[in-house]
Amino acid sequence: MKNSRKLNSCLNCGTELGQDVNFCPNCGQENKDQKVSIFRFVEDFISNYLNFETVFFQTLPPFFLRPGKLTNTFNEGKRRKYIHPIRLYLMTSLFYFFIIALVIPVDLVDKIMTGELTPEQIEKNSEGMVRFNTEAAETFDSLKKSGQLDEIKELGINLDSMQMNTKGLSELDKFVKDTVEKSRNDWKELRTLSINPEVSDSAFNIALSKTSFDASFGLESHQKRKFVANSGLFITSAAQNLPFMMFLLLPFFAFLLWFLNIRSKKFYVEHLIHGLHLHAFAYVIYGLAILWIVKAQLFVSIVTLIAFVGVSIYTYLSMLNVMKQGWFKTLIKFWVLGLFYLTAITFALFIELYLSLITF
């Protein structure tokens, strides 16, 4: 804190100190009185908060509107004007993964295992299919009467294979309903058996083998049972491990940037700073998009596309401004970067889910 009172002796080791000594020569601890008044405490808090607030609002315009500006400024040695890249990354990742944890339902596994379609939805879809095929049958009859059927057959189209009568559709509807209902009942039965202490692991494994959910994944019987009984905890564990997974991928992302620009004079850490800024922007945009999709549930496809295109364009422009190379050369590097990094994310996600499965 500013203008802190000096002490006559070190609080850590007891060495006698003079009023002009800033650090203890014996242990290195700073020579200042740690006890402050409530007024000094509040004053220091407000000072630090206002300083952060000023830097925060200075960071927002270049962060959103000038891709690569923060990276170039930091790499030029101007470190106090904007929020530090690591701090910015942590803030935005906290926002993003908070949104993820907020919108992912705890019973997600149950919904997947029991089927997303309800009987009402199936019936509604089936009615639409019946109406479509009825109209198609009427069209075929009109083609036969007009004599145009032979001309269409000459094009190699098998009209017989495209026809489906109402009876066949009803059978399909019944099959889908039975399949979904069986899946739902099987999972409910497995959940009941998994939490019953009187059911042994071997008995549970036998019951599991008779359902469509029997998949080993290298798991023992007791691990499969634990997953069925605590699927909600698995989702929670997987969501908690996502930030750590993405943080571990950052050095790989920076390595890709460094490798793609190996002839440049930039150090690896400069590409790491660039990666921090790019990830921070992606976290904000994707976090807002997910929040909109879940809460508003409007224009889902459009919002998803806008978020993906927005992050892609921002990344390309940032690479263009940081690397200062031609637009076509940068575009090729952008494609290569995206291909390898998306592959790495997919691979890492499978590993993260598997590790969460065997350790939750």
mmCIF file of C-alpha atoms in Angstrom:
data_model
loop_
_atom_site.group_PDB
_atom_site.id
_atom_site.type_symbol
_atom_site.label_atom_id
_atom_site.label_comp_id
_atom_site.label_asym_id
_atom_site.label_seq_id
_atom_site.Cartn_x
_atom_site.Cartn_y
_atom_site.Cartn_z
ATOM 1 C CA MET A 1 0.000 0.000 0.000
ATOM 2 C CA LYS A 2 1.064 3.576 -0.593
ATOM 3 C CA ASN A 3 2.994 5.488 2.111
ATOM 4 C CA SER A 4 3.076 2.507 4.464
ATOM 5 C CA ARG A 5 4.844 3.089 7.791
ATOM 6 C CA LYS A 6 8.283 1.463 8.144
ATOM 7 C CA LEU A 7 9.122 -0.778 11.116
ATOM 8 C CA ASN A 8 12.160 -0.973 13.377
ATOM 9 C CA SER A 9 12.437 -4.754 13.014
ATOM 10 C CA CYS A 10 11.475 -7.418 10.484
ATOM 11 C CA LEU A 11 8.138 -9.078 11.234
ATOM 12 C CA ASN A 12 9.367 -12.326 9.709
ATOM 13 C CA CYS A 13 12.803 -12.938 11.274
ATOM 14 C CA GLY A 14 13.137 -10.150 13.857
ATOM 15 C CA THR A 15 16.230 -8.503 12.344
ATOM 16 C CA GLU A 16 16.627 -4.868 13.388
ATOM 17 C CA LEU A 17 15.988 -2.449 10.540
ATOM 18 C CA GLY A 18 16.407 1.236 9.914
ATOM 19 C CA GLN A 19 13.701 3.562 8.670
ATOM 20 C CA ASP A 20 15.420 3.816 5.296
ATOM 21 C CA VAL A 21 15.490 0.025 4.750
ATOM 22 C CA ASN A 22 12.823 -1.195 2.339
ATOM 23 C CA PHE A 23 13.595 -4.920 2.510
ATOM 24 C CA CYS A 24 15.057 -7.097 5.234
ATOM 25 C CA PRO A 25 18.701 -7.986 4.379
ATOM 26 C CA ASN A 26 18.316 -11.309 6.180
ATOM 27 C CA CYS A 27 15.106 -12.828 4.747
ATOM 28 C CA GLY A 28 14.075 -10.356 2.034
ATOM 29 C CA GLN A 29 10.594 -9.533 3.377
ATOM 30 C CA GLU A 30 9.354 -6.003 2.624
ATOM 31 C CA ASN A 31 9.666 -3.598 5.535
ATOM 32 C CA LYS A 32 6.221 -2.112 6.039
ATOM 33 C CA ASP A 33 3.483 -2.187 8.608
ATOM 34 C CA GLN A 34 0.791 -4.642 7.514
ATOM 35 C CA LYS A 35 -1.776 -3.167 9.906
ATOM 36 C CA VAL A 36 -3.873 -0.446 8.274
ATOM 37 C CA SER A 37 -6.967 1.498 9.225
ATOM 38 C CA ILE A 38 -10.331 0.786 7.689
ATOM 39 C CA PHE A 39 -10.134 4.113 5.840
ATOM 40 C CA ARG A 40 -6.754 3.200 4.289
ATOM 41 C CA PHE A 41 -8.112 -0.253 3.372
ATOM 42 C CA VAL A 42 -11.174 1.209 1.609
ATOM 43 C CA GLU A 43 -9.062 3.887 -0.075
ATOM 44 C CA ASP A 44 -6.638 1.288 -1.413
ATOM 45 C CA PHE A 45 -9.503 -0.936 -2.647
ATOM 46 C CA ILE A 46 -11.209 1.934 -4.489
ATOM 47 C CA SER A 47 -7.911 3.013 -6.019
ATOM 48 C CA ASN A 48 -7.143 -0.485 -7.319
ATOM 49 C CA TYR A 49 -10.727 -0.992 -8.525
ATOM 50 C CA LEU A 50 -10.844 2.290 -10.438
ATOM 51 C CA ASN A 51 -7.466 1.547 -11.986
ATOM 52 C CA PHE A 52 -8.703 -1.869 -13.144
ATOM 53 C CA GLU A 53 -11.955 -0.359 -14.394
ATOM 54 C CA THR A 54 -10.042 2.185 -16.491
ATOM 55 C CA VAL A 55 -7.804 -0.484 -18.018
ATOM 56 C CA PHE A 56 -10.794 -2.756 -18.573
ATOM 57 C CA PHE A 57 -12.750 -0.203 -20.604
ATOM 58 C CA GLN A 58 -9.624 0.759 -22.521
ATOM 59 C CA THR A 59 -9.192 -2.888 -23.500
ATOM 60 C CA LEU A 60 -12.709 -3.507 -24.831
ATOM 61 C CA PRO A 61 -12.632 -1.435 -28.080
ATOM 62 C CA PRO A 62 -9.411 -2.910 -29.530
ATOM 63 C CA PHE A 63 -10.314 -6.351 -28.215
ATOM 64 C CA PHE A 64 -13.568 -6.479 -30.183
ATOM 65 C CA LEU A 65 -12.940 -4.094 -33.078
ATOM 66 C CA ARG A 66 -9.215 -4.306 -33.881
ATOM 67 C CA PRO A 67 -8.066 -7.935 -34.198
ATOM 68 C CA GLY A 68 -4.387 -8.317 -33.330
ATOM 69 C CA LYS A 69 -4.068 -4.866 -31.732
ATOM 70 C CA LEU A 70 -3.714 -6.173 -28.164
ATOM 71 C CA THR A 71 -1.145 -8.767 -29.248
ATOM 72 C CA ASN A 72 0.991 -6.257 -31.137
ATOM 73 C CA THR A 73 0.823 -3.729 -28.304
ATOM 74 C CA PHE A 74 1.864 -6.271 -25.674
ATOM 75 C CA ASN A 75 4.677 -7.718 -27.808
ATOM 76 C CA GLU A 76 5.986 -4.175 -28.377
ATOM 77 C CA GLY A 77 6.528 -3.861 -24.632
ATOM 78 C CA LYS A 78 3.489 -1.705 -23.776
ATOM 79 C CA ARG A 79 2.228 -3.786 -20.879
ATOM 80 C CA ARG A 80 0.249 -1.344 -18.692
ATOM 81 C CA LYS A 81 -2.265 0.123 -21.135
ATOM 82 C CA TYR A 82 -4.452 -2.977 -21.557
ATOM 83 C CA ILE A 83 -5.426 -5.971 -19.447
ATOM 84 C CA HIS A 84 -2.676 -8.578 -19.243
ATOM 85 C CA PRO A 85 -3.315 -11.437 -21.746
ATOM 86 C CA ILE A 86 -3.371 -14.143 -19.058
ATOM 87 C CA ARG A 87 -5.797 -12.149 -16.918
ATOM 88 C CA LEU A 88 -8.016 -11.504 -19.946
ATOM 89 C CA TYR A 89 -7.962 -15.191 -20.839
ATOM 90 C CA LEU A 90 -8.907 -16.235 -17.304
ATOM 91 C CA MET A 91 -11.768 -13.723 -17.158
ATOM 92 C CA THR A 92 -13.281 -14.773 -20.493
ATOM 93 C CA SER A 93 -12.760 -18.507 -19.899
ATOM 94 C CA LEU A 94 -14.477 -18.147 -16.524
ATOM 95 C CA PHE A 95 -17.429 -16.522 -18.297
ATOM 96 C CA TYR A 96 -17.551 -19.174 -21.026
ATOM 97 C CA PHE A 97 -17.310 -22.243 -18.809
ATOM 98 C CA PHE A 98 -19.765 -20.735 -16.353
ATOM 99 C CA ILE A 99 -22.250 -20.512 -19.221
ATOM 100 C CA ILE A 100 -21.452 -24.110 -20.200
ATOM 101 C CA ALA A 101 -22.037 -25.336 -16.650
ATOM 102 C CA LEU A 102 -25.218 -23.271 -16.484
ATOM 103 C CA VAL A 103 -26.870 -24.585 -19.646
ATOM 104 C CA ILE A 104 -25.832 -28.255 -19.616
ATOM 105 C CA PRO A 105 -28.595 -30.186 -17.813
ATOM 106 C CA VAL A 106 -27.495 -32.618 -15.139
ATOM 107 C CA ASP A 107 -29.779 -35.270 -16.646
ATOM 108 C CA LEU A 108 -28.266 -34.915 -20.130
ATOM 109 C CA VAL A 109 -27.155 -38.561 -20.216
ATOM 110 C CA ASP A 110 -30.624 -39.702 -19.210
ATOM 111 C CA LYS A 111 -32.167 -37.673 -22.036
ATOM 112 C CA ILE A 112 -29.741 -39.147 -24.554
ATOM 113 C CA MET A 113 -30.196 -42.714 -23.364
ATOM 114 C CA THR A 114 -33.976 -42.549 -23.269
ATOM 115 C CA GLY A 115 -34.311 -40.862 -26.667
ATOM 116 C CA GLU A 116 -34.987 -37.259 -27.539
ATOM 117 C CA LEU A 117 -38.252 -37.880 -29.454
ATOM 118 C CA THR A 118 -41.449 -38.183 -27.442
ATOM 119 C CA PRO A 119 -44.388 -40.277 -28.681
ATOM 120 C CA GLU A 120 -46.261 -37.023 -29.425
ATOM 121 C CA GLN A 121 -43.406 -35.799 -31.627
ATOM 122 C CA ILE A 122 -43.235 -39.149 -33.420
ATOM 123 C CA GLU A 123 -46.973 -39.084 -34.051
ATOM 124 C CA LYS A 124 -46.754 -35.542 -35.392
ATOM 125 C CA ASN A 125 -43.881 -36.449 -37.721
ATOM 126 C CA SER A 126 -45.666 -39.595 -38.856
ATOM 127 C CA GLU A 127 -48.786 -37.633 -39.778
ATOM 128 C CA GLY A 128 -46.623 -35.351 -41.893
ATOM 129 C CA MET A 129 -45.034 -38.342 -43.620
ATOM 130 C CA VAL A 130 -48.461 -39.873 -44.321
ATOM 131 C CA ARG A 131 -49.664 -36.616 -45.831
ATOM 132 C CA PHE A 132 -46.506 -36.331 -47.958
ATOM 133 C CA ASN A 133 -46.774 -39.880 -49.288
ATOM 134 C CA THR A 134 -50.489 -39.498 -49.995
ATOM 135 C CA GLU A 135 -49.728 -36.456 -52.103
ATOM 136 C CA ALA A 136 -46.884 -38.338 -53.800
ATOM 137 C CA ALA A 137 -49.198 -41.237 -54.658
ATOM 138 C CA GLU A 138 -51.686 -38.822 -56.242
ATOM 139 C CA THR A 139 -48.846 -37.310 -58.275
ATOM 140 C CA PHE A 140 -47.789 -40.763 -59.524
ATOM 141 C CA ASP A 141 -51.378 -41.531 -60.569
ATOM 142 C CA SER A 142 -51.593 -38.273 -62.526
ATOM 143 C CA LEU A 143 -48.275 -39.085 -64.259
ATOM 144 C CA LYS A 144 -49.594 -42.502 -65.266
ATOM 145 C CA LYS A 145 -52.767 -41.022 -66.694
ATOM 146 C CA SER A 146 -50.898 -38.336 -68.632
ATOM 147 C CA GLY A 147 -48.505 -40.868 -70.181
ATOM 148 C CA GLN A 148 -45.407 -39.134 -68.758
ATOM 149 C CA LEU A 149 -44.424 -42.067 -66.554
ATOM 150 C CA ASP A 150 -42.391 -43.807 -69.259
ATOM 151 C CA GLU A 151 -40.406 -40.640 -69.907
ATOM 152 C CA ILE A 152 -39.455 -40.387 -66.257
ATOM 153 C CA LYS A 153 -38.438 -44.043 -66.090
ATOM 154 C CA GLU A 154 -36.031 -43.444 -68.976
ATOM 155 C CA LEU A 155 -34.101 -41.107 -66.664
ATOM 156 C CA GLY A 156 -33.224 -44.080 -64.470
ATOM 157 C CA ILE A 157 -35.583 -43.221 -61.598
ATOM 158 C CA ASN A 158 -37.150 -46.226 -59.865
ATOM 159 C CA LEU A 159 -40.575 -44.905 -58.920
ATOM 160 C CA ASP A 160 -41.676 -48.133 -57.255
ATOM 161 C CA SER A 161 -38.906 -47.846 -54.648
ATOM 162 C CA MET A 162 -39.997 -44.275 -53.841
ATOM 163 C CA GLN A 163 -43.575 -45.193 -53.007
ATOM 164 C CA MET A 164 -44.717 -45.965 -49.485
ATOM 165 C CA ASN A 165 -48.297 -46.655 -48.580
ATOM 166 C CA THR A 166 -50.061 -45.663 -45.410
ATOM 167 C CA LYS A 167 -49.972 -49.211 -44.028
ATOM 168 C CA GLY A 168 -46.204 -49.433 -44.376
ATOM 169 C CA LEU A 169 -45.831 -46.050 -42.756
ATOM 170 C CA SER A 170 -47.983 -47.113 -39.822
ATOM 171 C CA GLU A 171 -45.748 -50.130 -39.295
ATOM 172 C CA LEU A 172 -42.697 -47.863 -39.364
ATOM 173 C CA ASP A 173 -44.354 -45.533 -36.890
ATOM 174 C CA LYS A 174 -45.092 -48.458 -34.556
ATOM 175 C CA PHE A 175 -41.523 -49.744 -34.865
ATOM 176 C CA VAL A 176 -40.051 -46.336 -33.970
ATOM 177 C CA LYS A 177 -42.389 -45.959 -31.017
ATOM 178 C CA ASP A 178 -41.584 -49.456 -29.747
ATOM 179 C CA THR A 179 -37.839 -48.877 -30.131
ATOM 180 C CA VAL A 180 -37.915 -45.580 -28.247
ATOM 181 C CA GLU A 181 -40.140 -47.014 -25.540
ATOM 182 C CA LYS A 182 -37.913 -50.080 -25.109
ATOM 183 C CA SER A 183 -34.832 -47.880 -24.883
ATOM 184 C CA ARG A 184 -36.518 -45.707 -22.271
ATOM 185 C CA ASN A 185 -37.657 -48.679 -20.180
ATOM 186 C CA ASP A 186 -34.264 -50.425 -20.429
ATOM 187 C CA TRP A 187 -32.451 -47.358 -19.112
ATOM 188 C CA LYS A 188 -34.944 -46.867 -16.269
ATOM 189 C CA GLU A 189 -34.560 -50.516 -15.298
ATOM 190 C CA LEU A 190 -30.768 -50.263 -15.369
ATOM 191 C CA ARG A 191 -30.887 -47.122 -13.206
ATOM 192 C CA THR A 192 -33.066 -48.947 -10.672
ATOM 193 C CA LEU A 193 -30.750 -51.973 -10.580
ATOM 194 C CA SER A 194 -27.593 -49.846 -10.349
ATOM 195 C CA ILE A 195 -28.679 -48.138 -7.115
ATOM 196 C CA ASN A 196 -30.063 -51.287 -5.496
ATOM 197 C CA PRO A 197 -27.474 -52.542 -2.952
ATOM 198 C CA GLU A 198 -28.928 -56.065 -3.078
ATOM 199 C CA VAL A 199 -28.032 -56.404 -6.778
ATOM 200 C CA SER A 200 -24.481 -57.657 -7.338
ATOM 201 C CA ASP A 201 -22.180 -56.299 -10.027
ATOM 202 C CA SER A 202 -22.356 -59.578 -11.927
ATOM 203 C CA ALA A 203 -26.174 -59.543 -11.895
ATOM 204 C CA PHE A 204 -26.176 -55.957 -13.078
ATOM 205 C CA ASN A 205 -23.742 -56.837 -15.860
ATOM 206 C CA ILE A 206 -26.048 -59.637 -17.036
ATOM 207 C CA ALA A 207 -28.991 -57.236 -17.135
ATOM 208 C CA LEU A 208 -26.851 -54.683 -18.977
ATOM 209 C CA SER A 209 -25.819 -57.232 -21.614
ATOM 210 C CA LYS A 210 -29.473 -57.760 -22.529
ATOM 211 C CA THR A 211 -29.957 -54.114 -23.483
ATOM 212 C CA SER A 212 -28.702 -51.912 -26.303
ATOM 213 C CA PHE A 213 -26.545 -49.945 -23.837
ATOM 214 C CA ASP A 214 -23.964 -52.689 -23.399
ATOM 215 C CA ALA A 215 -20.664 -51.141 -24.497
ATOM 216 C CA SER A 216 -17.370 -51.926 -22.818
ATOM 217 C CA PHE A 217 -15.189 -48.818 -23.458
ATOM 218 C CA GLY A 218 -12.559 -50.683 -21.471
ATOM 219 C CA LEU A 219 -14.613 -50.388 -18.269
ATOM 220 C CA GLU A 220 -15.075 -52.964 -15.537
ATOM 221 C CA SER A 221 -18.545 -54.027 -14.419
ATOM 222 C CA HIS A 222 -18.494 -51.840 -11.306
ATOM 223 C CA GLN A 223 -17.426 -48.824 -13.396
ATOM 224 C CA LYS A 224 -20.337 -49.331 -15.808
ATOM 225 C CA ARG A 225 -22.682 -49.578 -12.854
ATOM 226 C CA LYS A 226 -21.246 -46.414 -11.328
ATOM 227 C CA PHE A 227 -21.787 -44.553 -14.596
ATOM 228 C CA VAL A 228 -25.425 -45.636 -14.869
ATOM 229 C CA ALA A 229 -26.112 -44.777 -11.234
ATOM 230 C CA ASN A 230 -24.315 -41.423 -11.279
ATOM 231 C CA SER A 231 -24.586 -40.178 -14.859
ATOM 232 C CA GLY A 232 -25.323 -36.677 -13.585
ATOM 233 C CA LEU A 233 -22.004 -36.602 -11.723
ATOM 234 C CA PHE A 234 -20.253 -37.640 -14.929
ATOM 235 C CA ILE A 235 -21.647 -34.587 -16.734
ATOM 236 C CA THR A 236 -20.562 -32.359 -13.852
ATOM 237 C CA SER A 237 -17.080 -33.883 -13.831
ATOM 238 C CA ALA A 238 -16.709 -33.531 -17.605
ATOM 239 C CA ALA A 239 -17.809 -29.879 -17.475
ATOM 240 C CA GLN A 240 -15.327 -29.149 -14.677
ATOM 241 C CA ASN A 241 -12.456 -30.697 -16.639
ATOM 242 C CA LEU A 242 -13.110 -28.715 -19.823
ATOM 243 C CA PRO A 243 -11.270 -25.523 -18.710
ATOM 244 C CA PHE A 244 -8.188 -27.539 -17.802
ATOM 245 C CA MET A 245 -8.295 -29.348 -21.150
ATOM 246 C CA MET A 246 -8.480 -26.100 -23.104
ATOM 247 C CA PHE A 247 -5.679 -24.571 -21.030
ATOM 248 C CA LEU A 248 -3.461 -27.546 -21.884
ATOM 249 C CA LEU A 249 -4.257 -27.091 -25.580
ATOM 250 C CA LEU A 250 -3.057 -23.477 -25.570
ATOM 251 C CA PRO A 251 0.674 -24.348 -25.875
ATOM 252 C CA PHE A 252 -0.169 -26.626 -28.811
ATOM 253 C CA PHE A 253 -2.111 -23.810 -30.497
ATOM 254 C CA ALA A 254 0.867 -21.489 -29.981
ATOM 255 C CA PHE A 255 3.170 -24.164 -31.373
ATOM 256 C CA LEU A 256 1.063 -24.370 -34.537
ATOM 257 C CA LEU A 257 1.262 -20.593 -34.932
ATOM 258 C CA TRP A 258 5.015 -20.668 -34.354
ATOM 259 C CA PHE A 259 5.538 -23.575 -36.781
ATOM 260 C CA LEU A 260 3.441 -21.937 -39.515
ATOM 261 C CA ASN A 261 5.568 -18.801 -39.146
ATOM 262 C CA ILE A 262 8.876 -20.471 -38.351
ATOM 263 C CA ARG A 263 10.772 -18.133 -40.682
ATOM 264 C CA SER A 264 9.587 -15.040 -38.882
ATOM 265 C CA LYS A 265 11.629 -13.390 -36.124
ATOM 266 C CA LYS A 266 8.897 -13.826 -33.531
ATOM 267 C CA PHE A 267 9.517 -15.903 -30.426
ATOM 268 C CA TYR A 268 7.249 -18.733 -29.300
ATOM 269 C CA VAL A 269 5.945 -16.665 -26.371
ATOM 270 C CA GLU A 270 4.706 -13.994 -28.798
ATOM 271 C CA HIS A 271 2.546 -16.607 -30.496
ATOM 272 C CA LEU A 272 1.373 -17.761 -27.068
ATOM 273 C CA ILE A 273 0.201 -14.210 -26.320
ATOM 274 C CA HIS A 274 -1.599 -14.192 -29.663
ATOM 275 C CA GLY A 275 -3.263 -17.494 -28.777
ATOM 276 C CA LEU A 276 -4.453 -16.105 -25.438
ATOM 277 C CA HIS A 277 -6.153 -13.173 -27.135
ATOM 278 C CA LEU A 278 -7.758 -15.339 -29.822
ATOM 279 C CA HIS A 279 -9.117 -17.807 -27.282
ATOM 280 C CA ALA A 280 -10.420 -14.972 -25.115
ATOM 281 C CA PHE A 281 -12.404 -13.554 -28.036
ATOM 282 C CA ALA A 282 -13.764 -16.993 -28.950
ATOM 283 C CA TYR A 283 -14.880 -17.594 -25.364
ATOM 284 C CA VAL A 284 -16.876 -14.354 -25.297
ATOM 285 C CA ILE A 285 -18.587 -14.885 -28.668
ATOM 286 C CA TYR A 286 -19.380 -18.571 -28.193
ATOM 287 C CA GLY A 287 -20.490 -17.956 -24.619
ATOM 288 C CA LEU A 288 -22.960 -15.282 -25.717
ATOM 289 C CA ALA A 289 -24.167 -17.491 -28.581
ATOM 290 C CA ILE A 290 -24.792 -20.456 -26.271
ATOM 291 C CA LEU A 291 -26.607 -18.221 -23.788
ATOM 292 C CA TRP A 292 -28.833 -16.852 -26.578
ATOM 293 C CA ILE A 293 -29.577 -20.302 -28.000
ATOM 294 C CA VAL A 294 -30.545 -21.765 -24.639
ATOM 295 C CA LYS A 295 -32.480 -18.825 -23.240
ATOM 296 C CA ALA A 296 -34.060 -17.262 -26.338
ATOM 297 C CA GLN A 297 -34.249 -20.451 -28.463
ATOM 298 C CA LEU A 298 -34.666 -18.331 -31.592
ATOM 299 C CA PHE A 299 -32.737 -18.488 -34.877
ATOM 300 C CA VAL A 300 -30.501 -21.248 -33.475
ATOM 301 C CA SER A 301 -28.862 -22.125 -36.790
ATOM 302 C CA ILE A 302 -28.316 -18.482 -37.736
ATOM 303 C CA VAL A 303 -26.804 -17.570 -34.357
ATOM 304 C CA THR A 304 -24.513 -20.616 -34.449
ATOM 305 C CA LEU A 305 -23.373 -19.751 -37.964
ATOM 306 C CA ILE A 306 -22.801 -16.090 -37.062
ATOM 307 C CA ALA A 307 -20.720 -17.054 -34.017
ATOM 308 C CA PHE A 308 -18.556 -19.489 -36.001
ATOM 309 C CA VAL A 309 -18.068 -17.125 -38.939
ATOM 310 C CA GLY A 310 -17.399 -14.205 -36.596
ATOM 311 C CA VAL A 311 -14.687 -16.050 -34.672
ATOM 312 C CA SER A 312 -13.162 -17.336 -37.934
ATOM 313 C CA ILE A 313 -13.022 -13.881 -39.530
ATOM 314 C CA TYR A 314 -11.601 -12.353 -36.346
ATOM 315 C CA THR A 315 -8.888 -15.028 -36.208
ATOM 316 C CA TYR A 316 -7.956 -14.514 -39.844
ATOM 317 C CA LEU A 317 -7.788 -10.720 -39.505
ATOM 318 C CA SER A 318 -5.770 -11.051 -36.314
ATOM 319 C CA MET A 319 -3.269 -13.335 -38.039
ATOM 320 C CA LEU A 320 -3.136 -10.870 -40.936
ATOM 321 C CA ASN A 321 -2.371 -7.944 -38.622
ATOM 322 C CA VAL A 322 0.091 -9.770 -36.364
ATOM 323 C CA MET A 323 2.039 -11.714 -38.998
ATOM 324 C CA LYS A 324 1.828 -8.906 -41.576
ATOM 325 C CA GLN A 325 1.882 -11.283 -44.548
ATOM 326 C CA GLY A 326 -0.164 -11.407 -47.734
ATOM 327 C CA TRP A 327 -3.872 -12.160 -47.526
ATOM 328 C CA PHE A 328 -3.642 -15.393 -49.544
ATOM 329 C CA LYS A 329 -0.643 -16.741 -47.657
ATOM 330 C CA THR A 330 -2.356 -15.921 -44.370
ATOM 331 C CA LEU A 331 -5.545 -17.592 -45.578
ATOM 332 C CA ILE A 332 -3.689 -20.850 -46.313
ATOM 333 C CA LYS A 333 -2.078 -20.761 -42.875
ATOM 334 C CA PHE A 334 -5.464 -20.032 -41.315
ATOM 335 C CA TRP A 335 -6.962 -23.132 -42.961
ATOM 336 C CA VAL A 336 -4.058 -25.331 -41.894
ATOM 337 C CA LEU A 337 -4.234 -23.942 -38.351
ATOM 338 C CA GLY A 338 -7.977 -24.574 -38.165
ATOM 339 C CA LEU A 339 -7.713 -28.114 -39.525
ATOM 340 C CA PHE A 340 -5.030 -29.254 -37.100
ATOM 341 C CA TYR A 341 -6.416 -27.422 -34.088
ATOM 342 C CA LEU A 342 -10.003 -28.631 -34.551
ATOM 343 C CA THR A 343 -8.640 -32.161 -34.918
ATOM 344 C CA ALA A 344 -6.650 -31.709 -31.706
ATOM 345 C CA ILE A 345 -9.718 -30.370 -29.863
ATOM 346 C CA THR A 346 -11.836 -33.314 -31.013
ATOM 347 C CA PHE A 347 -9.176 -35.818 -29.972
ATOM 348 C CA ALA A 348 -8.629 -34.062 -26.630
ATOM 349 C CA LEU A 349 -12.378 -33.945 -25.984
ATOM 350 C CA PHE A 350 -12.677 -37.706 -26.391
ATOM 351 C CA ILE A 351 -9.753 -38.206 -24.015
ATOM 352 C CA GLU A 352 -11.249 -35.752 -21.520
ATOM 353 C CA LEU A 353 -14.618 -37.526 -21.592
ATOM 354 C CA TYR A 354 -12.976 -40.921 -21.179
ATOM 355 C CA LEU A 355 -10.830 -39.754 -18.268
ATOM 356 C CA SER A 356 -13.890 -38.158 -16.683
ATOM 357 C CA LEU A 357 -15.733 -41.451 -17.169
ATOM 358 C CA ILE A 358 -13.147 -43.571 -15.350
ATOM 359 C CA THR A 359 -12.324 -41.073 -12.605
ATOM 360 C CA PHE A 360 -15.582 -39.335 -11.639
#
